[in-house]
Amino acid sequence: MTTHAQELDSQQHKKGNPMSEHPLSSETRELLEKVSVATLATALYKRGLRNQVIQDVRPVARKGKNMVGPAFTLRYMPAREDRNQLVEFRNPMHPQRHAVETCPAGHVMVMDSRKSAYAASAGDILITRLMMRGAAGVVTDGGFRDAMNIGELEMPSYHSRPSSPTNLTTNEAIDINVPIGCGDAPVFPGDILVGDDDSVIVIPAYMAEEVAKEAVEMTAFEDFALSRVQSGASIIGLYPATKEENLKEFNEWRAENGR
């Protein structure tokens, strides 16, 4: 007889493993750790991608460092009462529990919670387990219960707001590592998630390296422009740099600051 675990493994085999097609290199990860989501959003906008920021999601607690990792997804659907009693959690292959126990180290677990924080996507015990297994972070477009405890963890976590009711109240965890929508942003398994102290963005894996390199360059100029504005300079001709003298000053500033 086929078990639920075997069914899940079979489904993943049929869908392929996009994470292996465009693996995140340590160099690209390090670059993405240094740039803001806002800068990345501009870099993606230049490539025609306008809907990559996960909407209405924010840090449970600010960490002062970026979350970076490939996406490992969990999809919820509306709950049906006869299928979502507390006894479901006794099943070791319950998709929510199975996702926590199979999310690869270094990945970000991303949950499609139907943009609803009426019931929690997970609580502090599951998120702590995810951290102990080496996950890079967790994101939901719903809410977390025990959010005050999750905020104290070292691992970055993002949600819309605290939510105390168990997920079974309104959600059924139904599928693992499939394409999802999270906060109106499309997320495919293996996409690169970057979260800062403001928000989270989704970068298609195949363009992560080039976007990361460009964002680092953009960040250097933004830092230069901010320093000039703080010194009283006008933004006209500076941001964007349409005056040749500003570009010359930028190159000099960059050489002086090792950027």
mmCIF file of C-alpha atoms in Angstrom:
data_model
loop_
_atom_site.group_PDB
_atom_site.id
_atom_site.type_symbol
_atom_site.label_atom_id
_atom_site.label_comp_id
_atom_site.label_asym_id
_atom_site.label_seq_id
_atom_site.Cartn_x
_atom_site.Cartn_y
_atom_site.Cartn_z
ATOM 1 C CA MET A 1 0.000 0.000 0.000
ATOM 2 C CA THR A 2 1.369 3.449 -0.942
ATOM 3 C CA THR A 3 1.968 5.727 2.037
ATOM 4 C CA HIS A 4 1.392 9.476 2.050
ATOM 5 C CA ALA A 5 5.172 9.961 2.238
ATOM 6 C CA GLN A 6 5.694 7.851 -0.885
ATOM 7 C CA GLU A 7 2.989 9.836 -2.676
ATOM 8 C CA LEU A 8 4.725 13.113 -1.781
ATOM 9 C CA ASP A 9 8.119 11.802 -2.938
ATOM 10 C CA SER A 10 6.552 10.598 -6.200
ATOM 11 C CA GLN A 11 4.961 13.999 -6.797
ATOM 12 C CA GLN A 12 8.276 15.783 -6.273
ATOM 13 C CA HIS A 13 10.013 13.383 -8.670
ATOM 14 C CA LYS A 14 7.440 14.129 -11.376
ATOM 15 C CA LYS A 15 7.765 17.859 -10.871
ATOM 16 C CA GLY A 16 11.539 17.736 -11.086
ATOM 17 C CA ASN A 17 13.933 19.578 -8.854
ATOM 18 C CA PRO A 18 14.357 23.180 -10.030
ATOM 19 C CA MET A 19 16.643 23.864 -7.072
ATOM 20 C CA SER A 20 19.336 21.725 -8.702
ATOM 21 C CA GLU A 21 19.100 23.577 -12.037
ATOM 22 C CA HIS A 22 20.267 26.945 -10.687
ATOM 23 C CA PRO A 23 21.962 26.366 -7.327
ATOM 24 C CA LEU A 24 22.705 29.390 -5.162
ATOM 25 C CA SER A 25 26.470 29.847 -4.948
ATOM 26 C CA SER A 26 28.133 31.038 -1.772
ATOM 27 C CA GLU A 27 29.429 34.089 -3.672
ATOM 28 C CA THR A 28 25.944 35.107 -4.798
ATOM 29 C CA ARG A 29 24.558 34.506 -1.307
ATOM 30 C CA GLU A 30 27.220 36.806 0.162
ATOM 31 C CA LEU A 31 26.395 39.549 -2.345
ATOM 32 C CA LEU A 32 22.670 39.320 -1.621
ATOM 33 C CA GLU A 33 23.346 39.606 2.088
ATOM 34 C CA LYS A 34 24.708 43.124 1.475
ATOM 35 C CA VAL A 35 21.902 44.778 -0.510
ATOM 36 C CA SER A 36 18.413 46.019 0.318
ATOM 37 C CA VAL A 37 15.142 44.638 -0.953
ATOM 38 C CA ALA A 38 14.390 48.092 -2.377
ATOM 39 C CA THR A 39 17.536 48.012 -4.509
ATOM 40 C CA LEU A 40 16.777 44.474 -5.670
ATOM 41 C CA ALA A 41 13.246 45.543 -6.597
ATOM 42 C CA THR A 42 14.692 48.231 -8.883
ATOM 43 C CA ALA A 43 17.119 45.762 -10.459
ATOM 44 C CA LEU A 44 14.240 43.371 -11.189
ATOM 45 C CA TYR A 45 12.039 46.212 -12.456
ATOM 46 C CA LYS A 46 14.730 47.016 -15.024
ATOM 47 C CA ARG A 47 14.316 43.420 -16.239
ATOM 48 C CA GLY A 48 10.547 43.751 -16.535
ATOM 49 C CA LEU A 49 9.638 42.008 -13.251
ATOM 50 C CA ARG A 50 7.265 44.203 -11.265
ATOM 51 C CA ASN A 51 5.544 41.829 -8.847
ATOM 52 C CA GLN A 52 8.363 40.198 -6.894
ATOM 53 C CA VAL A 53 8.011 41.863 -3.486
ATOM 54 C CA ILE A 54 5.805 39.847 -1.111
ATOM 55 C CA GLN A 55 3.079 42.262 -0.054
ATOM 56 C CA ASP A 56 1.928 42.942 3.527
ATOM 57 C CA VAL A 57 4.715 40.826 5.028
ATOM 58 C CA ARG A 58 7.236 42.194 7.501
ATOM 59 C CA PRO A 59 9.831 40.882 9.973
ATOM 60 C CA VAL A 60 8.503 39.356 13.173
ATOM 61 C CA ALA A 61 11.573 41.046 14.673
ATOM 62 C CA ARG A 62 14.359 42.916 12.932
ATOM 63 C CA LYS A 63 17.651 41.049 12.759
ATOM 64 C CA GLY A 64 19.930 43.670 11.201
ATOM 65 C CA LYS A 65 21.032 41.205 8.528
ATOM 66 C CA ASN A 66 19.538 39.799 5.367
ATOM 67 C CA MET A 67 17.795 36.469 5.027
ATOM 68 C CA VAL A 68 18.928 34.719 1.829
ATOM 69 C CA GLY A 69 18.056 31.259 0.538
ATOM 70 C CA PRO A 70 16.226 29.183 -2.073
ATOM 71 C CA ALA A 71 12.488 28.755 -1.623
ATOM 72 C CA PHE A 72 10.952 25.577 -0.217
ATOM 73 C CA THR A 73 7.193 25.986 -0.352
ATOM 74 C CA LEU A 74 4.092 24.923 1.562
ATOM 75 C CA ARG A 75 0.580 25.586 0.265
ATOM 76 C CA TYR A 76 -2.534 25.909 2.388
ATOM 77 C CA MET A 77 -6.106 25.706 1.110
ATOM 78 C CA PRO A 78 -9.419 26.532 2.835
ATOM 79 C CA ALA A 79 -10.132 24.042 5.579
ATOM 80 C CA ARG A 80 -13.045 21.616 5.484
ATOM 81 C CA GLU A 81 -14.171 20.767 9.002
ATOM 82 C CA ASP A 82 -14.328 16.992 8.609
ATOM 83 C CA ARG A 83 -10.695 16.922 7.430
ATOM 84 C CA ASN A 84 -9.153 19.324 9.926
ATOM 85 C CA GLN A 85 -9.536 18.140 13.494
ATOM 86 C CA LEU A 86 -6.680 18.221 16.020
ATOM 87 C CA VAL A 87 -6.149 14.497 15.470
ATOM 88 C CA GLU A 88 -4.562 15.374 12.098
ATOM 89 C CA PHE A 89 -1.447 16.527 13.916
ATOM 90 C CA ARG A 90 -0.883 12.969 15.140
ATOM 91 C CA ASN A 91 -0.090 11.988 11.555
ATOM 92 C CA PRO A 92 3.715 12.251 11.104
ATOM 93 C CA MET A 93 3.136 12.861 7.396
ATOM 94 C CA HIS A 94 0.816 15.819 7.927
ATOM 95 C CA PRO A 95 2.056 18.178 5.170
ATOM 96 C CA GLN A 96 2.828 21.031 7.554
ATOM 97 C CA ARG A 97 4.892 18.775 9.834
ATOM 98 C CA HIS A 98 6.443 16.964 6.869
ATOM 99 C CA ALA A 99 7.491 20.293 5.325
ATOM 100 C CA VAL A 100 9.248 21.354 8.528
ATOM 101 C CA GLU A 101 11.091 18.032 8.686
ATOM 102 C CA THR A 102 12.146 18.033 5.013
ATOM 103 C CA CYS A 103 12.965 21.675 4.256
ATOM 104 C CA PRO A 104 16.655 21.532 3.238
ATOM 105 C CA ALA A 105 19.254 23.377 5.274
ATOM 106 C CA GLY A 106 20.017 26.819 3.905
ATOM 107 C CA HIS A 107 16.563 27.168 2.341
ATOM 108 C CA VAL A 108 13.717 29.528 3.176
ATOM 109 C CA MET A 109 10.369 27.912 3.927
ATOM 110 C CA VAL A 110 7.676 29.986 2.187
ATOM 111 C CA MET A 111 4.007 29.476 2.998
ATOM 112 C CA ASP A 112 0.967 30.373 0.940
ATOM 113 C CA SER A 113 -1.545 31.010 3.728
ATOM 114 C CA ARG A 114 -4.093 32.637 1.439
ATOM 115 C CA LYS A 115 -3.094 36.103 2.727
ATOM 116 C CA SER A 116 -5.049 35.359 5.890
ATOM 117 C CA ALA A 117 -3.838 35.706 9.462
ATOM 118 C CA TYR A 118 -7.206 34.602 10.831
ATOM 119 C CA ALA A 119 -5.443 31.367 11.798
ATOM 120 C CA ALA A 120 -1.728 30.814 12.315
ATOM 121 C CA SER A 121 0.580 29.359 9.676
ATOM 122 C CA ALA A 122 2.761 27.821 12.413
ATOM 123 C CA GLY A 123 3.935 28.405 15.972
ATOM 124 C CA ASP A 124 7.180 28.724 17.875
ATOM 125 C CA ILE A 125 7.799 24.977 18.313
ATOM 126 C CA LEU A 126 7.669 24.248 14.586
ATOM 127 C CA ILE A 127 9.658 27.367 13.666
ATOM 128 C CA THR A 128 12.292 26.503 16.271
ATOM 129 C CA ARG A 129 12.551 23.022 14.771
ATOM 130 C CA LEU A 130 12.966 24.591 11.333
ATOM 131 C CA MET A 131 15.800 26.730 12.690
ATOM 132 C CA MET A 132 17.492 23.771 14.371
ATOM 133 C CA ARG A 133 17.444 21.918 11.049
ATOM 134 C CA GLY A 134 19.434 24.770 9.482
ATOM 135 C CA ALA A 135 16.785 26.694 7.544
ATOM 136 C CA ALA A 136 17.781 30.194 6.413
ATOM 137 C CA GLY A 137 14.386 31.653 7.313
ATOM 138 C CA VAL A 138 10.608 31.370 7.084
ATOM 139 C CA VAL A 139 7.995 33.526 5.339
ATOM 140 C CA THR A 140 4.194 33.431 5.401
ATOM 141 C CA ASP A 141 1.555 35.790 4.058
ATOM 142 C CA GLY A 142 -0.477 34.817 7.117
ATOM 143 C CA GLY A 143 0.479 35.055 10.775
ATOM 144 C CA PHE A 144 2.441 33.154 13.410
ATOM 145 C CA ARG A 145 1.223 32.138 16.837
ATOM 146 C CA ASP A 146 3.669 32.623 19.728
ATOM 147 C CA ALA A 147 5.135 35.426 17.607
ATOM 148 C CA MET A 148 6.926 36.978 20.578
ATOM 149 C CA ASN A 149 8.948 33.777 20.957
ATOM 150 C CA ILE A 150 9.602 33.449 17.227
ATOM 151 C CA GLY A 151 10.918 37.008 17.196
ATOM 152 C CA GLU A 152 13.567 36.053 19.743
ATOM 153 C CA LEU A 153 14.971 33.269 17.557
ATOM 154 C CA GLU A 154 18.169 33.873 15.612
ATOM 155 C CA MET A 155 16.544 32.762 12.349
ATOM 156 C CA PRO A 156 14.714 35.514 10.421
ATOM 157 C CA SER A 157 10.929 35.128 10.228
ATOM 158 C CA TYR A 158 8.389 37.183 8.272
ATOM 159 C CA HIS A 159 4.598 37.355 8.567
ATOM 160 C CA SER A 160 1.698 39.807 8.358
ATOM 161 C CA ARG A 161 0.783 39.887 12.069
ATOM 162 C CA PRO A 162 0.529 37.647 15.141
ATOM 163 C CA SER A 163 -2.244 35.047 15.011
ATOM 164 C CA SER A 164 -3.192 32.726 17.860
ATOM 165 C CA PRO A 165 -5.713 30.203 16.409
ATOM 166 C CA THR A 166 -4.223 26.937 15.142
ATOM 167 C CA ASN A 167 -3.925 26.669 11.354
ATOM 168 C CA LEU A 168 -6.552 23.903 11.311
ATOM 169 C CA THR A 169 -9.162 26.540 12.157
ATOM 170 C CA THR A 170 -9.326 27.859 8.606
ATOM 171 C CA ASN A 171 -6.452 26.258 6.643
ATOM 172 C CA GLU A 172 -5.480 22.804 5.457
ATOM 173 C CA ALA A 173 -1.823 22.203 4.572
ATOM 174 C CA ILE A 174 -2.193 20.455 1.246
ATOM 175 C CA ASP A 175 0.976 20.534 -0.883
ATOM 176 C CA ILE A 176 4.753 20.805 -0.531
ATOM 177 C CA ASN A 177 7.345 22.375 -2.819
ATOM 178 C CA VAL A 178 5.002 23.428 -5.604
ATOM 179 C CA PRO A 179 4.553 26.860 -7.207
ATOM 180 C CA ILE A 180 2.591 29.138 -4.874
ATOM 181 C CA GLY A 181 1.467 32.709 -4.445
ATOM 182 C CA CYS A 182 2.694 34.418 -1.296
ATOM 183 C CA GLY A 183 1.485 37.945 -0.660
ATOM 184 C CA ASP A 184 0.515 38.211 -4.350
ATOM 185 C CA ALA A 185 4.054 37.351 -5.483
ATOM 186 C CA PRO A 186 4.695 34.190 -7.533
ATOM 187 C CA VAL A 187 7.112 31.821 -5.807
ATOM 188 C CA PHE A 188 8.555 28.760 -7.533
ATOM 189 C CA PRO A 189 10.601 26.162 -5.644
ATOM 190 C CA GLY A 190 14.234 27.171 -5.868
ATOM 191 C CA ASP A 191 13.561 30.889 -6.402
ATOM 192 C CA ILE A 192 15.863 32.992 -4.257
ATOM 193 C CA LEU A 193 14.259 34.759 -1.299
ATOM 194 C CA VAL A 194 15.907 37.854 0.158
ATOM 195 C CA GLY A 195 14.498 39.544 3.242
ATOM 196 C CA ASP A 196 15.791 42.643 4.999
ATOM 197 C CA ASP A 197 14.440 44.633 7.931
ATOM 198 C CA ASP A 198 11.635 45.971 5.721
ATOM 199 C CA SER A 199 10.302 43.200 3.497
ATOM 200 C CA VAL A 200 10.935 40.141 1.313
ATOM 201 C CA ILE A 201 11.564 39.796 -2.430
ATOM 202 C CA VAL A 202 11.572 36.795 -4.765
ATOM 203 C CA ILE A 203 14.326 36.511 -7.403
ATOM 204 C CA PRO A 204 14.097 33.921 -10.196
ATOM 205 C CA ALA A 205 17.004 31.574 -9.555
ATOM 206 C CA TYR A 206 18.470 31.796 -13.047
ATOM 207 C CA MET A 207 19.038 35.552 -12.761
ATOM 208 C CA ALA A 208 20.105 35.708 -9.108
ATOM 209 C CA GLU A 209 23.823 36.049 -9.841
ATOM 210 C CA GLU A 210 23.517 38.928 -12.311
ATOM 211 C CA VAL A 211 20.919 40.720 -10.191
ATOM 212 C CA ALA A 212 23.115 40.379 -7.102
ATOM 213 C CA LYS A 213 26.142 41.852 -8.874
ATOM 214 C CA GLU A 214 24.163 44.760 -10.273
ATOM 215 C CA ALA A 215 22.522 45.439 -6.907
ATOM 216 C CA VAL A 216 25.935 45.686 -5.249
ATOM 217 C CA GLU A 217 26.950 48.278 -7.854
ATOM 218 C CA MET A 218 23.688 50.157 -7.349
ATOM 219 C CA THR A 219 24.180 50.108 -3.578
ATOM 220 C CA ALA A 220 27.608 51.694 -3.902
ATOM 221 C CA PHE A 221 26.174 54.575 -5.923
ATOM 222 C CA GLU A 222 23.191 54.954 -3.570
ATOM 223 C CA ASP A 223 25.562 55.242 -0.615
ATOM 224 C CA PHE A 224 27.534 57.899 -2.485
ATOM 225 C CA ALA A 225 24.368 59.817 -3.428
ATOM 226 C CA LEU A 226 23.084 59.698 0.153
ATOM 227 C CA SER A 227 26.394 61.073 1.455
ATOM 228 C CA ARG A 228 26.143 63.966 -0.999
ATOM 229 C CA VAL A 229 22.517 64.703 -0.094
ATOM 230 C CA GLN A 230 23.464 64.682 3.591
ATOM 231 C CA SER A 231 26.090 67.297 2.696
ATOM 232 C CA GLY A 232 23.433 69.521 1.144
ATOM 233 C CA ALA A 233 23.605 68.515 -2.536
ATOM 234 C CA SER A 234 20.522 68.617 -4.769
ATOM 235 C CA ILE A 235 19.156 65.364 -6.140
ATOM 236 C CA ILE A 236 18.848 66.952 -9.607
ATOM 237 C CA GLY A 237 21.595 65.545 -11.788
ATOM 238 C CA LEU A 238 22.753 63.354 -8.898
ATOM 239 C CA TYR A 239 20.018 60.772 -8.503
ATOM 240 C CA PRO A 240 19.926 59.596 -11.218
ATOM 241 C CA ALA A 241 23.388 60.723 -12.224
ATOM 242 C CA THR A 242 22.866 62.794 -15.365
ATOM 243 C CA LYS A 243 25.709 65.197 -14.729
ATOM 244 C CA GLU A 244 29.189 64.061 -15.698
ATOM 245 C CA GLU A 245 30.784 65.719 -12.681
ATOM 246 C CA ASN A 246 28.679 63.582 -10.338
ATOM 247 C CA LEU A 247 29.896 60.399 -12.016
ATOM 248 C CA LYS A 248 33.464 61.651 -11.699
ATOM 249 C CA GLU A 249 32.917 62.421 -7.999
ATOM 250 C CA PHE A 250 31.405 58.963 -7.536
ATOM 251 C CA ASN A 251 34.477 57.253 -8.977
ATOM 252 C CA GLU A 252 36.714 59.314 -6.715
ATOM 253 C CA TRP A 253 34.514 58.579 -3.681
ATOM 254 C CA ARG A 254 34.536 54.897 -4.522
ATOM 255 C CA ALA A 255 38.322 54.776 -4.747
ATOM 256 C CA GLU A 256 38.656 56.588 -1.430
ATOM 257 C CA ASN A 257 36.187 54.293 0.334
ATOM 258 C CA GLY A 258 37.300 51.006 -1.189
ATOM 259 C CA ARG A 259 33.902 50.414 -2.802
#
